[in-house]
Structure formats: structure tokens, C-alpha cells
Short mmCIF file of C-alpha atoms in Angstrom, two decimals:
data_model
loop_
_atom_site.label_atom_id
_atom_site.label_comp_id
_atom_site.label_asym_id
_atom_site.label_seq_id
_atom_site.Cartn_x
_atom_site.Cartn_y
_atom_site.Cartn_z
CA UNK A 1 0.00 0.00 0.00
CA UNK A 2 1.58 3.65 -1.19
CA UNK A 3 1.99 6.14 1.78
CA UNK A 4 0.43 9.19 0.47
CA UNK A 5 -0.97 12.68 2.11
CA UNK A 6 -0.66 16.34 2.28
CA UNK A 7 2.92 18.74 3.14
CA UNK A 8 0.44 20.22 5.53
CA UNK A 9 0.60 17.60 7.80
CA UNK A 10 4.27 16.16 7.41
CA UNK A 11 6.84 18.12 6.01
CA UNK A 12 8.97 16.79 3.01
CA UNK A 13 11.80 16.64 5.16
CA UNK A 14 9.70 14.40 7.98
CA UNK A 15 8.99 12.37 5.36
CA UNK A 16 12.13 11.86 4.35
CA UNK A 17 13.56 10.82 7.11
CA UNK A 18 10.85 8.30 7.53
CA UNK A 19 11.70 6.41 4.45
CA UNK A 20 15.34 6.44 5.93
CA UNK A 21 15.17 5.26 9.05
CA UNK A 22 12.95 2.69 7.63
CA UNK A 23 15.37 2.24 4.53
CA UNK A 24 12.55 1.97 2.15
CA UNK A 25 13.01 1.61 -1.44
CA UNK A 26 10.53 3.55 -4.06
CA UNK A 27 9.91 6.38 -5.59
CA UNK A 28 8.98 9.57 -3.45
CA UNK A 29 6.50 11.66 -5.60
CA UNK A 30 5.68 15.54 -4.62
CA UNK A 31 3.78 17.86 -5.98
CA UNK A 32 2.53 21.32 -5.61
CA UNK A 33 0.20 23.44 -7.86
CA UNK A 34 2.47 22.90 -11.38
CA UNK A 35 5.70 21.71 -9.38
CA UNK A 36 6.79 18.11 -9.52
CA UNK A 37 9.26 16.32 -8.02
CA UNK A 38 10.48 12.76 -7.57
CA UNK A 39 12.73 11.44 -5.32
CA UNK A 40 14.29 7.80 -5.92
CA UNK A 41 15.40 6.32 -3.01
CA UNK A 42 17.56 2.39 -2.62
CA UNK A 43 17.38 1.04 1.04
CA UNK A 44 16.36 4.52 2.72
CA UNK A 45 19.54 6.30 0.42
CA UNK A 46 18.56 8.87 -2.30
CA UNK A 47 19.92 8.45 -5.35
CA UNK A 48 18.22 10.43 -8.09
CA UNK A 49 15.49 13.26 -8.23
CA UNK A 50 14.85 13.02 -11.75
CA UNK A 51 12.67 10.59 -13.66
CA UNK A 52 14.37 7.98 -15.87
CA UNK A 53 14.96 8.70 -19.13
CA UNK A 54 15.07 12.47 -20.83
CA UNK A 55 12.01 14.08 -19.78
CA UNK A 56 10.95 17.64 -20.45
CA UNK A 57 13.12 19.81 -17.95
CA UNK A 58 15.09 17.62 -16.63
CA UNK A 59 16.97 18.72 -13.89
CA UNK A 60 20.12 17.22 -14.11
CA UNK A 61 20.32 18.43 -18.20
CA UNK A 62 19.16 21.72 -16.79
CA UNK A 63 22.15 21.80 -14.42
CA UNK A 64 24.47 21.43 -16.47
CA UNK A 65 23.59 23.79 -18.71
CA UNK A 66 23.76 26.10 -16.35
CA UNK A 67 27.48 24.90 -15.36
CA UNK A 68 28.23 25.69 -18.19
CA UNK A 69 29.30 21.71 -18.90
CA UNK A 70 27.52 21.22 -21.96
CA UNK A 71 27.56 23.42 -24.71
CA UNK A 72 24.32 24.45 -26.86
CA UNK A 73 25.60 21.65 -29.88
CA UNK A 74 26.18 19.04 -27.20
CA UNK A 75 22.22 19.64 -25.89
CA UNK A 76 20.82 19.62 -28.68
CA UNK A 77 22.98 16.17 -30.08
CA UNK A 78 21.51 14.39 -26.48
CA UNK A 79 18.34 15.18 -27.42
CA UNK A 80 18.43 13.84 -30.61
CA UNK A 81 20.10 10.63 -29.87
CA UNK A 82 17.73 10.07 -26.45
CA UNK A 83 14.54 10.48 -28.94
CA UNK A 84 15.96 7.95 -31.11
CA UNK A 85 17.16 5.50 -28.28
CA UNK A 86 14.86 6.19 -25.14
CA UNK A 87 18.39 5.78 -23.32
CA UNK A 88 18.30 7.43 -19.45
CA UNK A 89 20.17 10.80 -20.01
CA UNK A 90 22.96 9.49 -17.16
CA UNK A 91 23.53 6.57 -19.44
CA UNK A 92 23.95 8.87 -22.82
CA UNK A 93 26.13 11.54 -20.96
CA UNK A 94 28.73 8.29 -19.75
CA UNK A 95 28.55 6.41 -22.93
CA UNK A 96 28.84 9.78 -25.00
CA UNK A 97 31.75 10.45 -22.90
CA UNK A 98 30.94 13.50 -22.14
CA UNK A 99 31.94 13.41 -18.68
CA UNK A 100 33.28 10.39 -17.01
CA UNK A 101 31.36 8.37 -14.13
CA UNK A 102 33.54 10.59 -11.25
CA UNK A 103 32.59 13.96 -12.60
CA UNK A 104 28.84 13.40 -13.64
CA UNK A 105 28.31 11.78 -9.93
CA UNK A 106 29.54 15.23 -8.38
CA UNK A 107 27.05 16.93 -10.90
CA UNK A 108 24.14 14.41 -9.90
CA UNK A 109 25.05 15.22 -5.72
CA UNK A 110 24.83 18.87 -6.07
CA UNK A 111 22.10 18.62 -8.44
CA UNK A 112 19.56 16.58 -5.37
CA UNK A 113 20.90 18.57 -3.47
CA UNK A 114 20.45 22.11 -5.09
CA UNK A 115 16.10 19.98 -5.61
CA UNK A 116 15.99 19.53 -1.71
CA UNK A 117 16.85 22.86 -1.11
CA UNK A 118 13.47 24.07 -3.26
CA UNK A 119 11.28 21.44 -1.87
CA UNK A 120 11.84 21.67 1.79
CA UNK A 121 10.65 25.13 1.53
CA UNK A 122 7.16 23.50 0.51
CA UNK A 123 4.21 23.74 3.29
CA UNK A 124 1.36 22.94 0.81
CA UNK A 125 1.29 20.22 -1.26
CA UNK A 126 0.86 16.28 -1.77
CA UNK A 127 3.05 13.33 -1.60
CA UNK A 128 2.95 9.40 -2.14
CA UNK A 129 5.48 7.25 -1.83
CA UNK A 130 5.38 3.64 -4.02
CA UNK A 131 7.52 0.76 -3.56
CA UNK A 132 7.01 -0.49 -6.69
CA UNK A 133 8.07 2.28 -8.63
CA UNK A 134 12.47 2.09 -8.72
CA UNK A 135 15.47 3.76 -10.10
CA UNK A 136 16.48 1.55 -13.04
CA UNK A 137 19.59 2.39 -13.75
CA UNK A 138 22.76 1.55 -11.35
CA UNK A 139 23.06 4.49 -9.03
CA UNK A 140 25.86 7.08 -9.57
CA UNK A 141 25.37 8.48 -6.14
CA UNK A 142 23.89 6.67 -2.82
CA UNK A 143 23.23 9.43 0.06
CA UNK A 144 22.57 9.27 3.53
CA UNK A 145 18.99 11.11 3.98
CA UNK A 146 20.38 11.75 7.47
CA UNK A 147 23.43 13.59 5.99
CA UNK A 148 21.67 15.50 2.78
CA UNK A 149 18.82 16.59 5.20
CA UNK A 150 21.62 18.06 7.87
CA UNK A 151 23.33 20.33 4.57
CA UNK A 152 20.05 21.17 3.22
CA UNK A 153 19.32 22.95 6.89
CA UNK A 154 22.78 24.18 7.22
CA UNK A 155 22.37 25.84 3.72
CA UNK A 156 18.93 27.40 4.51
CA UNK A 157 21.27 28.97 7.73
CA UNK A 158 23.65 30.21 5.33
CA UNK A 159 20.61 31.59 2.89
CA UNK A 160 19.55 33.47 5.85
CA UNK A 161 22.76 35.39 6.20
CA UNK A 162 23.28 36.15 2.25
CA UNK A 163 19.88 38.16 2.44
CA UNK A 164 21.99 40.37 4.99
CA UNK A 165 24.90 40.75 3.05
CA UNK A 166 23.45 41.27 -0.32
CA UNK A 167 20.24 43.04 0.79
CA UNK A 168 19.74 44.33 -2.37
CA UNK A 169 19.73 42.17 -5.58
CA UNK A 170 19.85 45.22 -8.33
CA UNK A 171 23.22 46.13 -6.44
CA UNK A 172 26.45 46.61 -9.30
CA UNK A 173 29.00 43.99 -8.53
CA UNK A 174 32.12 44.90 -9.65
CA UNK A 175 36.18 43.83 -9.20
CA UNK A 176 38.13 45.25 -6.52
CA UNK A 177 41.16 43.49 -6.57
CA UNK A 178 42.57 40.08 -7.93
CA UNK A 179 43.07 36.66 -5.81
CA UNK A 180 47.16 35.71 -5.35
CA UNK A 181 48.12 33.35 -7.69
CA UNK A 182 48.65 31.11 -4.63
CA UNK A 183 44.62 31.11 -3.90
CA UNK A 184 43.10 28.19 -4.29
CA UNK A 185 39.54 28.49 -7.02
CA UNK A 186 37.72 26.52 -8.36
CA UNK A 187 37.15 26.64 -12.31
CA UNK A 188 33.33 28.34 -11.62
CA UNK A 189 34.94 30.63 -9.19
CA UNK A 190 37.67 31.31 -11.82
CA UNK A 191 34.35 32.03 -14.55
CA UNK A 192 32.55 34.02 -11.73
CA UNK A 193 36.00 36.94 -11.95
CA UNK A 194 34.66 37.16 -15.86
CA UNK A 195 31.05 37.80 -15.12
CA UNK A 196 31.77 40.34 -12.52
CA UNK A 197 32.32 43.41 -14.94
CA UNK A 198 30.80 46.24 -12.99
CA UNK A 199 27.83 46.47 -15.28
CA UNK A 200 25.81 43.53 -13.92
CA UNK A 201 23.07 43.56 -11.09
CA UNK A 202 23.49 40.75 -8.17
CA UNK A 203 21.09 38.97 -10.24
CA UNK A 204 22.12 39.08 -13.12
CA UNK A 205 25.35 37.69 -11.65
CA UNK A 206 23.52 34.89 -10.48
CA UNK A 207 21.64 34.08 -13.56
CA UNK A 208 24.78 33.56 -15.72
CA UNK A 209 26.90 32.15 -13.05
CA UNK A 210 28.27 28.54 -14.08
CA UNK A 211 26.92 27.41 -10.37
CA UNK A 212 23.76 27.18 -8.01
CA UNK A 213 22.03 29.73 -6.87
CA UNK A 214 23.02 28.95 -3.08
CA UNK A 215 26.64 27.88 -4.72
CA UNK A 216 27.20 31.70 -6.14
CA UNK A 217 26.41 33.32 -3.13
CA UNK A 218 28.58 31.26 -1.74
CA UNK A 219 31.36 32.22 -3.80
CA UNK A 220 29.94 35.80 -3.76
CA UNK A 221 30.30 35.87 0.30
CA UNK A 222 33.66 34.80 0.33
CA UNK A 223 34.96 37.05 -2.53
CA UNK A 224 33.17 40.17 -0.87
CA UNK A 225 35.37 39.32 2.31
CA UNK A 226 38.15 38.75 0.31
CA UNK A 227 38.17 42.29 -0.75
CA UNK A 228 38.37 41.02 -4.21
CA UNK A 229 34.56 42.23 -5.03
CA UNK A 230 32.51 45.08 -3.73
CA UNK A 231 29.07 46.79 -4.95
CA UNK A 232 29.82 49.43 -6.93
CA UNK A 233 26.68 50.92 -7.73
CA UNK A 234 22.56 49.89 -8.23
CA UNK A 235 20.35 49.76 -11.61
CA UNK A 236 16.54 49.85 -11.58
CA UNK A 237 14.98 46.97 -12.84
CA UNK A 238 14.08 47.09 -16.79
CA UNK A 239 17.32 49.90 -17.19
CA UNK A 240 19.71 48.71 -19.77
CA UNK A 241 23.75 48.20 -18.36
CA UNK A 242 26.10 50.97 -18.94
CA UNK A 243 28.15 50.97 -21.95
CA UNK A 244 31.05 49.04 -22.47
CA UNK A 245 34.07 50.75 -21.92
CA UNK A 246 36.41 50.84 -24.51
CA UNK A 247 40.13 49.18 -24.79
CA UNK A 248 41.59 52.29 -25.01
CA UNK A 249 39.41 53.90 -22.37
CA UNK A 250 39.89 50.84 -19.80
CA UNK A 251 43.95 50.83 -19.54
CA UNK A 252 47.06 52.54 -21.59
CA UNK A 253 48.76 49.83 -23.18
CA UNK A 254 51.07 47.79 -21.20
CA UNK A 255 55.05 48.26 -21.49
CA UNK A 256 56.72 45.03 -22.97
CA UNK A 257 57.80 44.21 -18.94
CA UNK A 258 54.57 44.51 -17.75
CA UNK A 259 53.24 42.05 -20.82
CA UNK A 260 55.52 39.37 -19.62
CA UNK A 261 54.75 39.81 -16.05
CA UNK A 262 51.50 39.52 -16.73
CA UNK A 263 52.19 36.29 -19.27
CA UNK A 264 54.43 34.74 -16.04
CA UNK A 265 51.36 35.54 -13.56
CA UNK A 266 48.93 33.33 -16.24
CA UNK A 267 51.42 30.24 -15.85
CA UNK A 268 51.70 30.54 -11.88
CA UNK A 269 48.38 30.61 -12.05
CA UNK A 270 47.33 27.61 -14.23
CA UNK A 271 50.07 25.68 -11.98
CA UNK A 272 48.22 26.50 -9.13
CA UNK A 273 45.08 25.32 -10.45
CA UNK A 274 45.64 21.84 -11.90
CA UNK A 275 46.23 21.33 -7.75
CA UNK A 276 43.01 22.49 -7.18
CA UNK A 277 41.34 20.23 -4.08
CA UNK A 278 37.79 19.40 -4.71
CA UNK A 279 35.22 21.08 -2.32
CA UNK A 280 32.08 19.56 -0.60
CA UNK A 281 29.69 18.56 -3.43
CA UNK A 282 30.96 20.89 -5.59
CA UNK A 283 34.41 19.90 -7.04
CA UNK A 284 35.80 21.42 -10.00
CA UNK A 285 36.44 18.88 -12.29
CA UNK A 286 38.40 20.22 -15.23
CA UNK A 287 35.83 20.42 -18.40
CA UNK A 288 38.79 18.54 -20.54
CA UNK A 289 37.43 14.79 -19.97
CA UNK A 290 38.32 12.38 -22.84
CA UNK A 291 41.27 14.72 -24.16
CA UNK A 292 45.19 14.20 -23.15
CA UNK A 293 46.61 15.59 -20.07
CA UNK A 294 48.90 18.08 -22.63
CA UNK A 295 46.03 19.22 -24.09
CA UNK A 296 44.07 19.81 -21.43
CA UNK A 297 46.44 21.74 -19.57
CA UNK A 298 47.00 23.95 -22.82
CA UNK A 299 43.01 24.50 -22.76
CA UNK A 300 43.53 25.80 -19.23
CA UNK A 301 46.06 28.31 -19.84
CA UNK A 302 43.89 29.75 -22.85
CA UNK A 303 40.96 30.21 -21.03
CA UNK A 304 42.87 31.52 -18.15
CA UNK A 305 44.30 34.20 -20.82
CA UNK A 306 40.93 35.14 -22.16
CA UNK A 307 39.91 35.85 -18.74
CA UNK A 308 42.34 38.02 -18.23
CA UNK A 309 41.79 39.65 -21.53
CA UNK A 310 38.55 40.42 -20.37
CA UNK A 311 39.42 41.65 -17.25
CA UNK A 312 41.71 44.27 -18.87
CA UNK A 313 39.35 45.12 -21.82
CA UNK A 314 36.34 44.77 -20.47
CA UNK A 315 35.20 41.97 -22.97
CA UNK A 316 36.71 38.93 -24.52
CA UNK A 317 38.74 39.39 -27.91
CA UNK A 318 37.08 39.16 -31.21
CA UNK A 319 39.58 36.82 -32.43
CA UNK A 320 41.97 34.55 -30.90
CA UNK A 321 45.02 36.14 -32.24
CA UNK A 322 44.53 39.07 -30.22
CA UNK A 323 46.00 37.24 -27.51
CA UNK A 324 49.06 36.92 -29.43
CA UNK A 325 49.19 40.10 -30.43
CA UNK A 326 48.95 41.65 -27.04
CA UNK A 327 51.79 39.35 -25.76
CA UNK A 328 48.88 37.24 -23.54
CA UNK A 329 50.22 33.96 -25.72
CA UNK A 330 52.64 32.77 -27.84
CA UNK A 331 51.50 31.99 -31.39
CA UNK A 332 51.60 28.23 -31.02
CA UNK A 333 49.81 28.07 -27.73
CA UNK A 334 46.44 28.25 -30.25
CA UNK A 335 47.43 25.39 -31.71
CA UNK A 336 46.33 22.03 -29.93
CA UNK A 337 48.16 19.23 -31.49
CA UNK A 338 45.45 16.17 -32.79
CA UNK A 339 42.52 18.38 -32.25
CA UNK A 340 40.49 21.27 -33.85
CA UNK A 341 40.08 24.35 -31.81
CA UNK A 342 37.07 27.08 -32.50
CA UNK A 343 36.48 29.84 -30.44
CA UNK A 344 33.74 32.16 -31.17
CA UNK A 345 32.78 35.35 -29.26
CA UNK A 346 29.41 37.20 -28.45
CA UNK A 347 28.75 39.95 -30.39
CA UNK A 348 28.81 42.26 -27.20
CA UNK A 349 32.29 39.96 -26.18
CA UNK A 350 30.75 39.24 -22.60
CA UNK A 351 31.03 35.75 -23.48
CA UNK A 352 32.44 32.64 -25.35
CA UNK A 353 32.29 29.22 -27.05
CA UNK A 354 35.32 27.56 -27.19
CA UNK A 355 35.34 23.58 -28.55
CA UNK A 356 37.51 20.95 -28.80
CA UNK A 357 36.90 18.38 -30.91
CA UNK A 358 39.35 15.26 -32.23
CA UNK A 359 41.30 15.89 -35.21
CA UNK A 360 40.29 13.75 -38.38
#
């Protein structure tokens, strides 16, 4: 017989804890007015909040979208093999080799848990639990409801004390100072420093951040008492940013010492961040899976340089041999031996594609 009832009674989280101490195994169904979730649990352990297969708004494709893992060709080339197989999306993203089983597991943990975080906010709503409904598919991630339930509540702590230190989300971020080479960041911390331009609101910030919403404010907090960001200014909602500021505007050109400098601060810096530990449930995995260790260490130290670029210009170059020509990389740097490199850059060069694919 299904347990079923209303969040108005028992909390998602009551329940929850209910189907771990009694290390049930089902499917966990909750809805509320158009808001669905399922929760897939294996002897009282979650291990999937998503339904089997590719369905529409997935959560796990949706997250990594937003991460910023999987570009708009590789989306739309899942979709089209998944209609044509019926294969689980986990299955297609390991097979593809799009990321390998150690790096999509750290996307599926933070994914359940950035879906707990929503639901346990819920106080309307029903549920129903059935046994007979199971995950399918062998289980990238097994995790304690005990333990998920414990960071979900520590992050709704945490929530509490962004509102106070970003009170206002139409607030200016913008750069106040660089990290030490010697400063351990993550990759989406690392992409955070090149969305912070001192034209974008908090939220916009948020919105194109390669990370949670509880994850950038995260990052946010500690960069704010880092001194390496600070408000700089507020825009009404519905006002368009300011204008770009020109190359020529934004610095006088650099002195041939100051170029290599600069160049010698880029390789301390991609040194430093191959060590890169691995944080809670969020750990940077490089985005290079598949390719050589040369090569992806050479992908590294070109993004690192159009970050850089940015940060100088105030937008990434039109072409890739601007970096040569301002002394940010030697000529052969662009040049990834057995592969095909394109880069292509917004037309308002606040953003990037860069791909790597396999040489014929």
C-alpha cells in the first residue's frame, strides 16, 4: 500500500527521514500546484530526483547547462540521440563520454541537493510514496537522507545570512582586486572573476553564473570578504547596463615588462590550479574529460588568458590572435596538437564558445 498525504501535515523533510530510518526503497512523488518532483530512493539512500529517461526539464540536463558543462551543440545532439534510443540521459552523458562516471556523480550530488533545497521550503502540497516504482539504472550516487537533510538545513542557515549581506539584488558587482596566484579556485569561481564586470546587477550575476544559486552566493560571500569584489553601484529593474568601456578607455597599453609579467602571472596561475582540491559537493572537475593531459592543460592556460583579456578590456577578444598580439600567448599556444580548436565570441564579447573536438 503507497503512503500518500498532504505537506500540511508532514513536512517533506519528515517524510524523508521516515523512508530512511525505515530504509525503504521507491519512488517519493511531490507535488505542488504545477511543481513536480520525484525522489528515488535504494534502502532509505537517495539516489536520483529526476525521472528515468530524458524528460521535459530535466533537472540534471538543466544543471548542467547552467554549469556551463555542456555546450548548446552538445544539448541539442543528447536530445536527438535520447529520442531515437529512449536511453536514461545518465547513461547517454557516460557512454557519449561527455563526462566520465567521477565527474557526472559530483554533478548528480549537487544537483539533489540544489532539488531539496526548493522542496523543503514546501508547506502545501501532496506526496505518495510507491515501492514499486524504482530507479532503473545503477546508481551514480547513494546518500545518507540523514546527511543531505543536515546540509540542506545548514544551507537554509547560510541563505539566511546572504539576504543580509546582499540586501539588495539590483546592487552593481564589480572587481576590486585580484586573488594571489597562490589562492586556491575553483574553475566556476575562476568564470565568476569574468562575469563580474561592474555592469551587472546581483542577479544578473547569479543568472549567468556557471553554479547554483546557493553555490554563487557562496562564492559571492567569500569574494566580498576577500576584498576582491565590492558593490559598486545599483540599476533599476528594466534599465539597460552601462556601456562598455572601450580598450583604449579601460587601460594605456602595457610596457613590454609589464606584458611578460603579466604572461608569467597566467602560468603561476594555471600551476596552481591543476592542484586544485575538490570542495564539498561541488568539485571542480576540469571540463577537458576524454582529451590528453597536454592538451588539457593547454586548454587551461587559454581560457585563463581570455579571462584576463577580459578583465583588462572589459570583454573577450574578437579573435583569438589578439592574444598573441597583445603578448597574452605565444602563437603556437592556439594550436592544440590532434585536435580542432574554434572559439567564437558574443557579439557584445561578454562571453564565449570555445570547442575541442578530435582531429580527423
Amino acid at each position: 500500500m503507497a503512503l500518500q498525504g498532504n505537506l500540511r501535515d508532514f513536512s517533506a523533510s519528515e517524510i524523508l527521514q521516515l523512508l530512511g530510518t525505515q530504509k525503504k526503497t521507491g519512488c517519493l512523488t511531490l507535488e505542488q500546484n504545477a511543481q513536480h518532483v520525484v525522489i528515488f530512493v535504494q534502502d532509505g539512500r537517495v539516489v536520483s530526483t529526476r525521472t528515468p529517461g530524458l524528460a521535459k526539464g530535466d533537472p540534471l540536463l538543466a544543471f548542467l547547462k547552467q554549469a556551463h558543462r555542456l555546450s548548446e551543440e552538445q544539448h541539442r545532439g543528447i536530445l536527438t540521440i535520447q529520442r531515437e534510443s529512449s536511453r536514461d540521459l545518465e547513461d547517454l552523458l557516460l557512454n557519449g563520454r561527455y563526462l566520465d562516471a567521477e565527474e557526472l556523480a559530483s554533478f548528480v550530488e549537487r544537483q539533489i541537493l540544489d532539488d531539496l533545497m526548493h522542496l523543503v521550503r514546501w508547506e502545501d502540497g501532496t506526496y505518495r510514496f510507491d515501492p514499486h516504482l524504482r530507479w532503473t539504472q545503477p546508481p551514480l550516487v547513494r546518500l545518507s537522507i540523514e546527511g543531505i537533510l543536515m546540509e540542506v538545513a545548514r544551507r537554509s542557515d547560510e541563505q539566511k545570512r546572504y539576504g543580509s549581506m546582499f540586501p539588495d539584488r539590483h546592487q552593481i558587482l564589480g572587481l576590486r582586486d585580484l586573488p594571489d596566484p597562490n589562492v586556491n579556485l575553483g574553475e566556476e569561481e575562476r568564470e565568476l572573476f569574468g562575469i563580474i564586470d561592474g555592469r551587472r546587477t546581483l542577479d544578473e550575476v547569479v543568472a549567468a553564473a556557471p553554479l547554483s544559486e546557493y553555490e554563487t552566493y557562496e562564492a559571492l560571500q567569500r569574494m566580498v570578504e576577500a576584498g576582491w569584489v565590492e558593490p559598486v553601484g545599483r540599476r533599476e529593474p528594466g534599465l539597460a547596463p552601462p556601456p562598455l568601456k572601450t580598450s583604449a578607455a579601460a587601460s594605456p597599453p602595457r610596457t613590454r615588462w609589464e606584458r611578460d609579467l603579466s604572461l608569467a602571472v597566467l602560468l603561476i596561475a594555471v600551476f596552481v590550479v591543476l592542484r586544485v582540491t575538490s570542495h564539498f559537493v561541488a568539485p571542480a572537475a576540469a571540463r577537458t574529460a576524454g582529451m590528453d593531459i597536454f592538451a588539457a592543460a593547454q586548454v587551461r592556460d587559454l581560457r585563463m588568458a581570455l579571462d584576463l583579456y577580459r578583465l583588462e578590456h572589459g570583454g573577450y577578444p574578437s579573435r583569438l590572435q589578439e592574444l598573441v598580439s597583445e603578448r597574452w600567448l605565444a602563437r603556437d599556444r592556439l594550436q592544440v596538437p590532434g585536435y580542432e580548436l574554434r572559439y567564437i565570441s558574443q557579439r557584445d564579447r561578454q562571453g564565449y564558445q570555445l570547442d575541442l573536438t578530435a582531429g580527423r
